[in-house]
mmCIF file of C-alpha atoms in Angstrom:
data_model
loop_
_atom_site.group_PDB
_atom_site.id
_atom_site.type_symbol
_atom_site.label_atom_id
_atom_site.label_comp_id
_atom_site.label_asym_id
_atom_site.label_seq_id
_atom_site.Cartn_x
_atom_site.Cartn_y
_atom_site.Cartn_z
ATOM 1 C CA MET A 1 39.558 -93.913 -17.494
ATOM 2 C CA SER A 2 40.780 -96.470 -19.536
ATOM 3 C CA SER A 3 41.563 -100.055 -17.813
ATOM 4 C CA LYS A 4 44.241 -102.458 -19.197
ATOM 5 C CA GLU A 5 43.509 -106.048 -19.505
ATOM 6 C CA ILE A 6 46.300 -108.569 -20.391
ATOM 7 C CA LYS A 7 45.727 -111.965 -21.620
ATOM 8 C CA LYS A 8 47.808 -114.904 -22.015
ATOM 9 C CA ARG A 9 48.755 -115.906 -25.487
ATOM 10 C CA THR A 10 50.941 -118.763 -27.168
ATOM 11 C CA ALA A 11 52.882 -118.493 -30.409
ATOM 12 C CA VAL A 12 54.660 -121.201 -32.041
ATOM 13 C CA TYR A 13 57.941 -122.093 -34.141
ATOM 14 C CA GLU A 14 57.573 -124.927 -36.796
ATOM 15 C CA LEU A 15 59.686 -126.712 -39.021
ATOM 16 C CA GLU A 16 58.707 -125.997 -42.449
ATOM 17 C CA PRO A 17 57.957 -129.563 -44.616
ATOM 18 C CA ASP A 18 60.781 -130.442 -46.229
ATOM 19 C CA GLY A 19 62.512 -130.650 -42.593
ATOM 20 C CA PHE A 20 66.301 -131.210 -42.713
ATOM 21 C CA SER A 21 68.629 -131.220 -45.887
ATOM 22 C CA ILE A 22 71.084 -130.200 -48.510
ATOM 23 C CA HIS A 23 70.295 -126.423 -49.982
ATOM 24 C CA THR A 24 73.486 -125.846 -52.088
ATOM 25 C CA PHE A 25 76.462 -127.858 -53.231
ATOM 26 C CA GLU A 26 79.250 -127.114 -55.216
ATOM 27 C CA LEU A 27 80.992 -129.518 -57.627
ATOM 28 C CA GLY A 28 84.634 -128.936 -59.679
ATOM 29 C CA MET A 29 86.178 -130.508 -62.063
ATOM 30 C CA ARG A 30 89.838 -129.896 -63.321
ATOM 31 C CA LEU A 31 90.419 -129.002 -67.176
ATOM 32 C CA SER A 32 93.231 -129.267 -69.617
ATOM 33 C CA GLY A 33 94.714 -126.050 -71.098
ATOM 34 C CA TYR A 34 93.160 -127.564 -74.237
ATOM 35 C CA GLN A 35 89.834 -128.988 -72.470
ATOM 36 C CA MET A 36 89.395 -125.126 -71.315
ATOM 37 C CA LYS A 37 89.802 -123.337 -74.464
ATOM 38 C CA GLN A 38 87.654 -126.113 -76.166
ATOM 39 C CA MET A 39 84.607 -124.895 -73.636
ATOM 40 C CA ALA A 40 85.050 -121.271 -73.807
ATOM 41 C CA ASP A 41 85.056 -121.373 -77.519
ATOM 42 C CA SER A 42 81.674 -123.550 -77.853
ATOM 43 C CA LEU A 43 80.010 -121.308 -75.126
ATOM 44 C CA TYR A 44 81.185 -118.134 -76.456
ATOM 45 C CA GLY A 45 80.199 -119.279 -79.701
ATOM 46 C CA LYS A 46 76.874 -120.569 -78.880
ATOM 47 C CA GLN A 47 76.478 -117.117 -77.634
ATOM 48 C CA LYS A 48 77.199 -115.233 -80.696
ATOM 49 C CA GLN A 49 74.954 -117.651 -82.779
ATOM 50 C CA ASN A 50 71.897 -116.815 -80.482
ATOM 51 C CA GLY A 51 72.276 -112.951 -81.046
ATOM 52 C CA SER A 52 70.803 -112.602 -77.423
ATOM 53 C CA LYS A 53 71.270 -108.666 -76.100
ATOM 54 C CA ARG A 54 71.859 -110.659 -72.575
ATOM 55 C CA ALA A 55 75.247 -111.963 -72.233
ATOM 56 C CA TRP A 56 74.751 -115.502 -70.880
ATOM 57 C CA ILE A 57 78.652 -116.113 -70.881
ATOM 58 C CA TYR A 58 80.855 -112.916 -69.912
ATOM 59 C CA GLN A 59 84.975 -112.522 -68.185
ATOM 60 C CA GLN A 60 85.448 -111.117 -65.449
ATOM 61 C CA GLY A 61 89.505 -111.053 -64.672
ATOM 62 C CA ASN A 62 90.334 -115.209 -65.303
ATOM 63 C CA ILE A 63 86.843 -116.176 -64.365
ATOM 64 C CA HIS A 64 84.233 -116.740 -67.053
ATOM 65 C CA HIS A 65 80.654 -116.660 -65.638
ATOM 66 C CA CYS A 66 78.355 -118.641 -67.473
ATOM 67 C CA THR A 67 74.690 -118.226 -66.347
ATOM 68 C CA CYS A 68 72.705 -119.734 -69.343
ATOM 69 C CA TYR A 69 71.636 -122.703 -66.694
ATOM 70 C CA ARG A 70 70.483 -120.171 -63.859
ATOM 71 C CA LYS A 71 66.734 -121.197 -64.424
ATOM 72 C CA SER A 72 67.719 -125.061 -63.650
ATOM 73 C CA GLY A 73 69.695 -123.380 -60.514
ATOM 74 C CA ILE A 74 73.031 -123.874 -61.505
ATOM 75 C CA ARG A 75 75.890 -121.001 -61.684
ATOM 76 C CA ILE A 76 78.977 -121.935 -63.540
ATOM 77 C CA ALA A 77 82.185 -120.159 -63.173
ATOM 78 C CA LEU A 78 85.430 -121.331 -65.319
ATOM 79 C CA GLN A 79 88.357 -120.458 -63.719
ATOM 80 C CA ASP A 80 91.264 -119.708 -66.802
ATOM 81 C CA ASN A 81 94.634 -120.382 -65.797
ATOM 82 C CA ARG A 82 95.750 -120.635 -69.272
ATOM 83 C CA LYS A 83 97.508 -117.111 -69.467
ATOM 84 C CA SER A 84 100.435 -117.326 -72.113
ATOM 85 C CA SER A 85 100.616 -121.159 -71.923
ATOM 86 C CA GLU A 86 97.740 -122.934 -73.765
ATOM 87 C CA PHE A 87 98.288 -126.020 -71.270
ATOM 88 C CA GLY A 88 98.109 -124.906 -67.753
ATOM 89 C CA THR A 89 95.309 -126.314 -65.242
ATOM 90 C CA SER A 90 91.922 -124.716 -65.049
ATOM 91 C CA TYR A 91 89.063 -125.343 -63.228
ATOM 92 C CA VAL A 92 85.253 -125.416 -63.754
ATOM 93 C CA TYR A 93 82.757 -124.728 -60.774
ATOM 94 C CA MET A 94 79.421 -125.190 -60.765
ATOM 95 C CA THR A 95 77.408 -124.009 -57.655
ATOM 96 C CA VAL A 96 73.880 -126.253 -57.465
ATOM 97 C CA ASN A 97 70.269 -125.694 -56.094
ATOM 98 C CA PRO A 98 69.081 -129.073 -56.456
ATOM 99 C CA ARG A 99 65.600 -128.674 -55.791
ATOM 100 C CA LEU A 100 65.416 -126.219 -58.995
ATOM 101 C CA LEU A 101 66.970 -128.461 -60.924
ATOM 102 C CA ILE A 102 65.038 -131.294 -60.264
ATOM 103 C CA ASP A 103 61.501 -128.747 -60.029
ATOM 104 C CA PRO A 104 62.468 -125.510 -61.893
ATOM 105 C CA ASP A 105 59.303 -123.838 -60.772
ATOM 106 C CA SER A 106 59.672 -125.007 -56.942
ATOM 107 C CA SER A 107 60.457 -121.991 -54.222
ATOM 108 C CA TYR A 108 63.706 -120.667 -53.446
ATOM 109 C CA ARG A 109 62.846 -121.450 -50.154
ATOM 110 C CA GLY A 110 61.942 -125.103 -50.575
ATOM 111 C CA ILE A 111 65.018 -127.331 -50.069
ATOM 112 C CA LEU A 112 66.229 -130.606 -51.659
ATOM 113 C CA PRO A 113 63.713 -133.277 -50.215
ATOM 114 C CA PRO A 114 65.447 -135.954 -47.441
ATOM 115 C CA THR A 115 64.822 -138.977 -49.466
ATOM 116 C CA LYS A 116 67.237 -141.213 -51.291
ATOM 117 C CA ASN A 117 64.986 -140.992 -54.607
ATOM 118 C CA SER A 118 65.820 -137.087 -54.621
ATOM 119 C CA ILE A 119 69.268 -138.087 -55.160
ATOM 120 C CA LYS A 120 68.933 -140.001 -57.836
ATOM 121 C CA GLU A 121 66.435 -137.392 -59.852
ATOM 122 C CA VAL A 122 69.268 -134.776 -59.436
ATOM 123 C CA LYS A 123 71.353 -137.129 -60.708
ATOM 124 C CA ARG A 124 69.034 -137.950 -63.915
ATOM 125 C CA ALA A 125 68.393 -134.140 -64.166
ATOM 126 C CA PHE A 126 72.095 -132.603 -64.207
ATOM 127 C CA SER A 127 72.486 -135.526 -67.232
ATOM 128 C CA LYS A 128 69.510 -134.455 -69.228
ATOM 129 C CA LEU A 129 70.420 -130.651 -68.485
ATOM 130 C CA PHE A 130 74.081 -131.186 -69.996
ATOM 131 C CA LYS A 131 73.776 -133.855 -72.822
ATOM 132 C CA LYS A 132 74.096 -131.975 -75.547
ATOM 133 C CA SER A 133 76.016 -129.295 -73.939
ATOM 134 C CA PRO A 134 79.972 -128.381 -73.679
ATOM 135 C CA PHE A 135 79.679 -129.447 -69.668
ATOM 136 C CA GLU A 136 80.474 -133.111 -68.751
ATOM 137 C CA SER A 137 77.266 -134.582 -67.963
ATOM 138 C CA ASP A 138 77.877 -136.961 -65.366
ATOM 139 C CA ILE A 139 77.661 -135.348 -61.821
ATOM 140 C CA ASN A 140 80.081 -138.074 -60.311
ATOM 141 C CA ALA A 141 83.072 -137.083 -62.758
ATOM 142 C CA TYR A 142 83.100 -133.899 -60.814
ATOM 143 C CA GLN A 143 84.280 -133.261 -57.726
ATOM 144 C CA LEU A 144 81.780 -132.599 -54.414
ATOM 145 C CA ARG A 145 83.207 -129.046 -53.098
ATOM 146 C CA ARG A 146 81.114 -127.739 -50.706
ATOM 147 C CA VAL A 147 77.666 -128.487 -49.080
ATOM 148 C CA ASP A 148 75.147 -126.562 -47.378
ATOM 149 C CA LEU A 149 72.830 -128.310 -44.887
ATOM 150 C CA CYS A 150 69.566 -126.613 -43.434
ATOM 151 C CA THR A 151 66.251 -126.216 -42.034
ATOM 152 C CA ASN A 152 63.712 -123.872 -42.125
ATOM 153 C CA LEU A 153 61.868 -122.882 -39.107
ATOM 154 C CA HIS A 154 58.469 -120.737 -39.272
ATOM 155 C CA CYS A 155 56.840 -118.571 -36.741
ATOM 156 C CA ASN A 156 53.309 -117.641 -36.826
ATOM 157 C CA HIS A 157 54.190 -114.300 -34.485
ATOM 158 C CA LYS A 158 56.008 -111.380 -36.330
ATOM 159 C CA LYS A 159 57.013 -109.423 -33.654
ATOM 160 C CA ILE A 160 58.402 -112.618 -31.803
ATOM 161 C CA PHE A 161 60.130 -113.940 -34.746
ATOM 162 C CA ARG A 162 61.612 -110.216 -35.405
ATOM 163 C CA GLU A 163 62.685 -110.153 -31.706
ATOM 164 C CA THR A 164 64.255 -113.777 -32.227
ATOM 165 C CA VAL A 165 66.709 -112.534 -34.976
ATOM 166 C CA ARG A 166 67.743 -109.649 -33.023
ATOM 167 C CA ALA A 167 68.665 -111.475 -30.477
ATOM 168 C CA LEU A 168 70.249 -114.055 -32.489
ATOM 169 C CA ARG A 169 72.463 -111.174 -34.390
ATOM 170 C CA LYS A 170 74.196 -110.170 -30.812
ATOM 171 C CA LEU A 171 75.337 -113.802 -30.354
ATOM 172 C CA PRO A 172 79.438 -114.268 -29.532
ATOM 173 C CA THR A 173 81.777 -115.401 -31.914
ATOM 174 C CA PRO A 174 82.512 -118.888 -31.256
ATOM 175 C CA SER A 175 86.396 -120.380 -30.451
ATOM 176 C CA LYS A 176 88.368 -120.437 -33.809
ATOM 177 C CA TYR A 177 85.727 -118.684 -35.807
ATOM 178 C CA GLN A 178 85.596 -115.370 -37.359
ATOM 179 C CA ARG A 179 82.107 -113.467 -37.913
ATOM 180 C CA LYS A 180 81.363 -112.606 -41.263
ATOM 181 C CA GLU A 181 78.960 -109.689 -42.488
ATOM 182 C CA LEU A 182 77.350 -108.856 -45.668
ATOM 183 C CA ARG A 183 79.220 -106.591 -48.213
ATOM 184 C CA LEU A 184 76.713 -104.535 -50.622
ATOM 185 C CA ASN A 185 77.836 -101.591 -52.593
ATOM 186 C CA ASN A 186 74.849 -99.820 -51.140
ATOM 187 C CA LYS A 187 75.544 -99.007 -47.491
ATOM 188 C CA GLU A 188 72.331 -98.101 -46.128
ATOM 189 C CA LYS A 189 71.199 -101.780 -47.840
ATOM 190 C CA GLU A 190 74.192 -103.674 -45.824
ATOM 191 C CA ARG A 191 73.366 -102.146 -42.330
ATOM 192 C CA THR A 192 69.400 -103.100 -43.367
ATOM 193 C CA ALA A 193 70.712 -107.139 -44.800
ATOM 194 C CA ASN A 194 73.029 -107.327 -41.578
ATOM 195 C CA LYS A 195 69.931 -106.647 -39.033
ATOM 196 C CA HIS A 196 68.559 -110.391 -40.808
ATOM 197 C CA TYR A 197 71.732 -112.158 -41.421
ATOM 198 C CA LEU A 198 74.587 -113.797 -39.455
ATOM 199 C CA ARG A 199 77.478 -115.702 -40.557
ATOM 200 C CA PHE A 200 80.643 -117.310 -38.639
ATOM 201 C CA HIS A 201 83.119 -118.568 -40.550
ATOM 202 C CA CYS A 202 86.061 -121.003 -39.897
ATOM 203 C CA GLU A 203 88.443 -123.130 -42.899
ATOM 204 C CA SER A 204 86.480 -126.354 -42.772
ATOM 205 C CA GLN A 205 82.868 -124.700 -42.559
ATOM 206 C CA ASP A 206 80.522 -121.891 -41.946
ATOM 207 C CA LEU A 207 77.259 -121.301 -39.353
ATOM 208 C CA VAL A 208 74.625 -119.016 -40.738
ATOM 209 C CA VAL A 209 71.417 -117.958 -39.294
ATOM 210 C CA TYR A 210 69.242 -115.506 -41.037
ATOM 211 C CA ASP A 211 65.818 -114.268 -42.065
ATOM 212 C CA LYS A 212 64.687 -116.327 -45.110
ATOM 213 C CA SER A 213 61.644 -113.994 -45.829
ATOM 214 C CA TYR A 214 63.732 -110.850 -45.926
ATOM 215 C CA GLN A 215 65.933 -112.308 -48.173
ATOM 216 C CA LEU A 216 63.277 -113.162 -50.837
ATOM 217 C CA VAL A 217 61.620 -110.619 -51.303
ATOM 218 C CA GLU A 218 65.007 -108.378 -50.864
ATOM 219 C CA ASN A 219 66.547 -110.129 -53.654
ATOM 220 C CA GLY A 220 63.318 -110.763 -55.941
ATOM 221 C CA LEU A 221 63.626 -114.508 -55.595
ATOM 222 C CA VAL A 222 59.745 -114.884 -54.181
ATOM 223 C CA MET A 223 58.072 -117.435 -57.266
ATOM 224 C CA ALA A 224 55.392 -115.075 -59.082
ATOM 225 C CA HIS A 225 52.560 -118.086 -57.724
ATOM 226 C CA GLU A 226 54.099 -118.151 -54.538
ATOM 227 C CA GLU A 227 52.360 -117.011 -51.260
ATOM 228 C CA LEU A 228 55.384 -115.957 -49.042
ATOM 229 C CA PRO A 229 54.759 -116.774 -45.206
ATOM 230 C CA ASP A 230 56.411 -114.543 -42.902
ATOM 231 C CA SER A 231 58.569 -115.256 -40.525
ATOM 232 C CA VAL A 232 60.690 -117.916 -42.045
ATOM 233 C CA LEU A 233 64.189 -118.470 -39.868
ATOM 234 C CA ARG A 234 67.031 -120.169 -41.526
ATOM 235 C CA PHE A 235 69.752 -122.565 -40.022
ATOM 236 C CA GLU A 236 72.764 -123.811 -42.150
ATOM 237 C CA VAL A 237 76.112 -125.237 -41.522
ATOM 238 C CA GLN A 238 77.817 -125.127 -44.759
ATOM 239 C CA TYR A 239 80.893 -127.555 -44.966
ATOM 240 C CA GLN A 240 83.703 -126.471 -47.423
ATOM 241 C CA ARG A 241 85.916 -128.751 -49.282
ATOM 242 C CA GLU A 242 88.586 -129.107 -46.173
ATOM 243 C CA TYR A 243 86.094 -131.278 -44.362
ATOM 244 C CA LEU A 244 84.569 -133.030 -47.280
ATOM 245 C CA HIS A 245 87.956 -134.456 -47.673
ATOM 246 C CA ARG A 246 88.217 -135.520 -44.436
ATOM 247 C CA ALA A 247 84.648 -137.316 -44.441
ATOM 248 C CA GLU A 248 85.419 -139.055 -47.657
ATOM 249 C CA LYS A 249 88.018 -140.453 -45.665
ATOM 250 C CA SER A 250 86.232 -141.572 -42.808
ATOM 251 C CA THR A 251 83.548 -142.570 -45.150
ATOM 252 C CA GLY A 252 85.137 -144.316 -47.763
ATOM 253 C CA TYR A 253 82.737 -142.525 -50.192
ATOM 254 C CA ASP A 254 84.114 -140.309 -53.111
ATOM 255 C CA ARG A 255 81.414 -139.936 -55.333
ATOM 256 C CA PRO A 256 79.077 -136.925 -54.998
ATOM 257 C CA THR A 257 76.040 -139.032 -54.920
ATOM 258 C CA ASP A 258 76.936 -140.860 -52.163
ATOM 259 C CA LEU A 259 77.787 -138.357 -50.323
ATOM 260 C CA LEU A 260 74.852 -135.979 -51.062
ATOM 261 C CA TRP A 261 73.037 -139.184 -49.296
ATOM 262 C CA TYR A 262 75.414 -139.214 -46.267
ATOM 263 C CA TYR A 263 74.974 -135.636 -45.661
ATOM 264 C CA MET A 264 71.325 -135.587 -46.442
ATOM 265 C CA LYS A 265 70.407 -138.519 -44.242
ATOM 266 C CA ASN A 266 72.828 -136.905 -41.220
ATOM 267 C CA SER A 267 71.415 -133.469 -41.719
ATOM 268 C CA GLU A 268 69.864 -133.231 -38.733
ATOM 269 C CA THR A 269 72.100 -134.681 -36.538
ATOM 270 C CA LEU A 270 74.822 -132.547 -38.013
ATOM 271 C CA LEU A 271 73.238 -129.313 -38.105
ATOM 272 C CA CYS A 272 72.016 -129.285 -34.559
ATOM 273 C CA ASP A 273 75.119 -130.684 -32.926
ATOM 274 C CA ASN A 274 77.306 -127.828 -34.498
ATOM 275 C CA PHE A 275 75.282 -125.212 -32.969
ATOM 276 C CA ALA A 276 75.497 -127.051 -29.956
ATOM 277 C CA GLN A 277 79.116 -127.569 -30.307
ATOM 278 C CA ASN A 278 79.405 -123.295 -30.575
ATOM 279 C CA PHE A 279 77.023 -122.138 -28.927
ATOM 280 C CA PRO A 280 75.498 -122.246 -25.257
ATOM 281 C CA ASP A 281 72.013 -124.013 -24.623
ATOM 282 C CA VAL A 282 70.443 -121.014 -23.229
ATOM 283 C CA THR A 283 67.023 -118.517 -23.222
ATOM 284 C CA PHE A 284 66.794 -115.122 -23.960
ATOM 285 C CA CYS A 285 64.717 -113.338 -21.568
ATOM 286 C CA CYS A 286 63.517 -109.833 -20.178
ATOM 287 C CA MET A 287 66.043 -107.520 -18.039
ATOM 288 C CA ASP A 288 64.073 -107.902 -15.011
ATOM 289 C CA GLU A 289 64.385 -112.221 -15.296
ATOM 290 C CA ILE A 290 68.225 -111.908 -16.218
ATOM 291 C CA GLU A 291 68.387 -109.670 -12.982
ATOM 292 C CA GLY A 292 66.323 -112.175 -10.509
ATOM 293 C CA CYS A 293 68.519 -115.296 -11.795
ATOM 294 C CA ILE A 294 71.319 -113.239 -11.532
ATOM 295 C CA ALA A 295 70.650 -111.930 -8.019
ATOM 296 C CA SER A 296 69.083 -115.416 -6.844
ATOM 297 C CA SER A 297 72.263 -117.184 -8.061
ATOM 298 C CA LYS A 298 75.305 -118.795 -5.661
ATOM 299 C CA PHE A 299 77.861 -116.649 -7.061
ATOM 300 C CA LYS A 300 80.532 -114.167 -5.627
ATOM 301 C CA LYS A 301 79.256 -110.498 -5.453
ATOM 302 C CA ASP A 302 81.937 -109.384 -7.946
ATOM 303 C CA THR A 303 81.062 -111.800 -9.980
ATOM 304 C CA LYS A 304 77.168 -110.669 -10.042
ATOM 305 C CA GLU A 305 77.901 -107.251 -10.614
ATOM 306 C CA LYS A 306 80.322 -108.271 -13.584
ATOM 307 C CA MET A 307 77.057 -110.095 -15.166
ATOM 308 C CA LEU A 308 74.883 -107.411 -14.652
ATOM 309 C CA LYS A 309 76.996 -104.911 -16.320
ATOM 310 C CA LEU A 310 77.414 -107.112 -19.523
ATOM 311 C CA ALA A 311 73.643 -107.512 -19.463
ATOM 312 C CA GLN A 312 73.473 -103.665 -18.871
ATOM 313 C CA LEU A 313 75.787 -103.134 -21.751
ATOM 314 C CA LEU A 314 74.136 -105.684 -24.221
ATOM 315 C CA GLN A 315 70.805 -103.408 -24.179
ATOM 316 C CA ARG A 316 72.459 -100.901 -26.530
ATOM 317 C CA LYS A 317 75.673 -102.942 -28.043
ATOM 318 C CA GLN A 318 75.439 -105.033 -30.638
ATOM 319 C CA SER A 319 76.942 -108.199 -29.956
ATOM 320 C CA VAL A 320 78.215 -109.914 -27.021
ATOM 321 C CA ASP A 321 82.090 -109.104 -28.375
ATOM 322 C CA ARG A 322 81.192 -105.789 -28.680
ATOM 323 C CA ALA A 323 80.013 -105.624 -24.901
ATOM 324 C CA LEU A 324 82.744 -107.973 -23.629
ATOM 325 C CA LYS A 325 85.531 -105.803 -25.559
ATOM 326 C CA GLU A 326 84.199 -102.660 -23.535
ATOM 327 C CA LEU A 327 84.248 -103.928 -20.250
ATOM 328 C CA LYS A 328 87.801 -105.376 -20.802
ATOM 329 C CA LYS A 329 88.810 -101.684 -21.666
ATOM 330 C CA ALA A 330 87.192 -100.456 -18.265
ATOM 331 C CA GLY A 331 89.806 -103.087 -16.883
ATOM 332 C CA ILE A 332 86.994 -105.590 -15.955
ATOM 333 C CA SER A 333 88.202 -109.267 -16.425
ATOM 334 C CA THR A 334 85.840 -111.045 -18.262
ATOM 335 C CA ASP A 335 87.058 -114.369 -18.011
ATOM 336 C CA GLY A 336 84.815 -117.415 -17.172
ATOM 337 C CA LEU A 337 81.806 -114.505 -17.343
ATOM 338 C CA LEU A 338 79.714 -116.217 -20.228
ATOM 339 C CA ASP A 339 80.060 -119.618 -18.907
ATOM 340 C CA HIS A 340 78.326 -118.041 -15.418
ATOM 341 C CA PHE A 341 75.038 -117.420 -17.785
ATOM 342 C CA THR A 342 75.545 -120.746 -19.380
ATOM 343 C CA LYS A 343 75.329 -122.259 -15.882
ATOM 344 C CA LEU A 344 71.732 -120.046 -15.054
ATOM 345 C CA LYS A 345 70.329 -121.304 -18.560
ATOM 346 C CA ILE A 346 70.253 -117.571 -19.776
ATOM 347 C CA SER A 347 71.851 -115.960 -21.736
ATOM 348 C CA PRO A 348 73.048 -112.471 -21.456
ATOM 349 C CA ILE A 349 71.496 -110.758 -24.107
ATOM 350 C CA PRO A 350 68.051 -109.325 -22.891
ATOM 351 C CA LEU A 351 64.650 -108.987 -24.817
ATOM 352 C CA TRP A 352 63.816 -105.483 -25.773
ATOM 353 C CA LYS A 353 61.825 -103.226 -23.030
ATOM 354 C CA ASN A 354 58.744 -104.083 -22.105
ATOM 355 C CA PHE A 355 58.347 -106.881 -24.701
ATOM 356 C CA CYS A 356 55.852 -109.030 -24.791
ATOM 357 C CA ALA A 357 57.385 -112.519 -23.660
ATOM 358 C CA LYS A 358 59.486 -112.711 -20.706
ATOM 359 C CA ARG A 359 61.724 -115.567 -22.769
ATOM 360 C CA ILE A 360 62.237 -116.982 -26.293
ATOM 361 C CA PRO A 361 64.225 -120.082 -26.953
ATOM 362 C CA GLY A 362 67.667 -119.732 -27.995
ATOM 363 C CA PRO A 363 69.285 -121.195 -31.087
ATOM 364 C CA VAL A 364 70.375 -124.343 -29.782
ATOM 365 C CA GLU A 365 66.718 -125.304 -27.850
ATOM 366 C CA LEU A 366 64.486 -124.297 -31.602
ATOM 367 C CA LEU A 367 66.870 -127.115 -32.930
ATOM 368 C CA ARG A 368 66.776 -129.683 -30.516
ATOM 369 C CA ASP A 369 63.351 -129.547 -29.530
ATOM 370 C CA ILE A 370 61.911 -128.599 -33.162
ATOM 371 C CA SER A 371 61.935 -132.208 -34.684
ATOM 372 C CA LEU A 372 59.501 -133.124 -31.595
ATOM 373 C CA GLY A 373 56.706 -130.874 -32.657
ATOM 374 C CA GLU A 374 55.717 -127.298 -32.277
ATOM 375 C CA ILE A 375 57.587 -125.095 -29.865
ATOM 376 C CA SER A 376 55.827 -122.624 -27.937
ATOM 377 C CA VAL A 377 56.725 -119.521 -26.387
ATOM 378 C CA GLU A 378 54.032 -117.689 -24.242
ATOM 379 C CA TYR A 379 53.345 -113.680 -24.670
ATOM 380 C CA GLU A 380 51.096 -111.711 -23.248
ATOM 381 C CA LYS A 381 48.346 -109.483 -25.016
ATOM 382 C CA VAL A 382 47.316 -106.031 -23.351
ATOM 383 C CA LYS A 383 44.023 -104.543 -24.360
ATOM 384 C CA PHE A 384 42.956 -101.023 -23.372
ATOM 385 C CA LYS A 385 38.810 -101.005 -22.602
#
């Protein structure tokens, strides 16, 4: 008869080399009807001369998509509002991956190195790329419309990483935000992709968490020379134009390069603060731990019962939102229920039954402590003799 040996082990989350910085930003510029005509005619004319079978500018409705700068990390959309009038106001929008702009051979996993020199390199590379093009080559002639701040965390244990992603997917939707899921033509791929992705949206910003390794492989973004590590977790805060406009007023900055440096140097604080303000600082625990914490708490009996019911529902429900909705449907008051868990420093989202770890850090703890060094996660490895 075989015997079971349980060994204590430690997995770690660690910050990837680029730390906290900018991953993507968007520029915009208003065009007169005449400028729009000149730009479109030039781009379509060059494509015709080039004779390439693969279109690098094409039209969908009133949007012209220009793809010829994608290898340099820039996607361009021309919003043509001329209609019947040659003098209607139109726009050009550029979505920029600054790391690829300054180094086209770099990984899609990488983010812009967090130094002031990186901003100078972006400005130079932008100018060089568009110097002989129909587009304005001075980056500061544009308006900054969006900035994505992010960081990548690597976990050296696949099971713990996957369980972290699964638990994060169930997080409650913060106040004033809406949960947004990916929409794909293939519903099976859509369901799979959304298991690796979490987005909360409000008018001024989005909070995003996803499995970066899965996204790179699924979208074919792995570079030919790249050895992709498993288990890379990305945290992002995406600031929209409304938020940027407020920041321009408070900082006095209006040039894109000045604003990019401001967001870059404050990226860690902004990213960590946004998640801390919108999610409770709690730990994901196994069901036994949750039951023990509830039982030993000083809450009233009926409160303990409701907390336990919520945790039990979350063993099968796909989100805290859905579990709370089911409790309300059953006539159970959920007012302040999540606050009770926060007081105990635990999440109502239980880990898988018989999971190797008893506890896994929540998003607030991961972001807060990762800059101090590796974050350890204790787990047990079972070996049969």
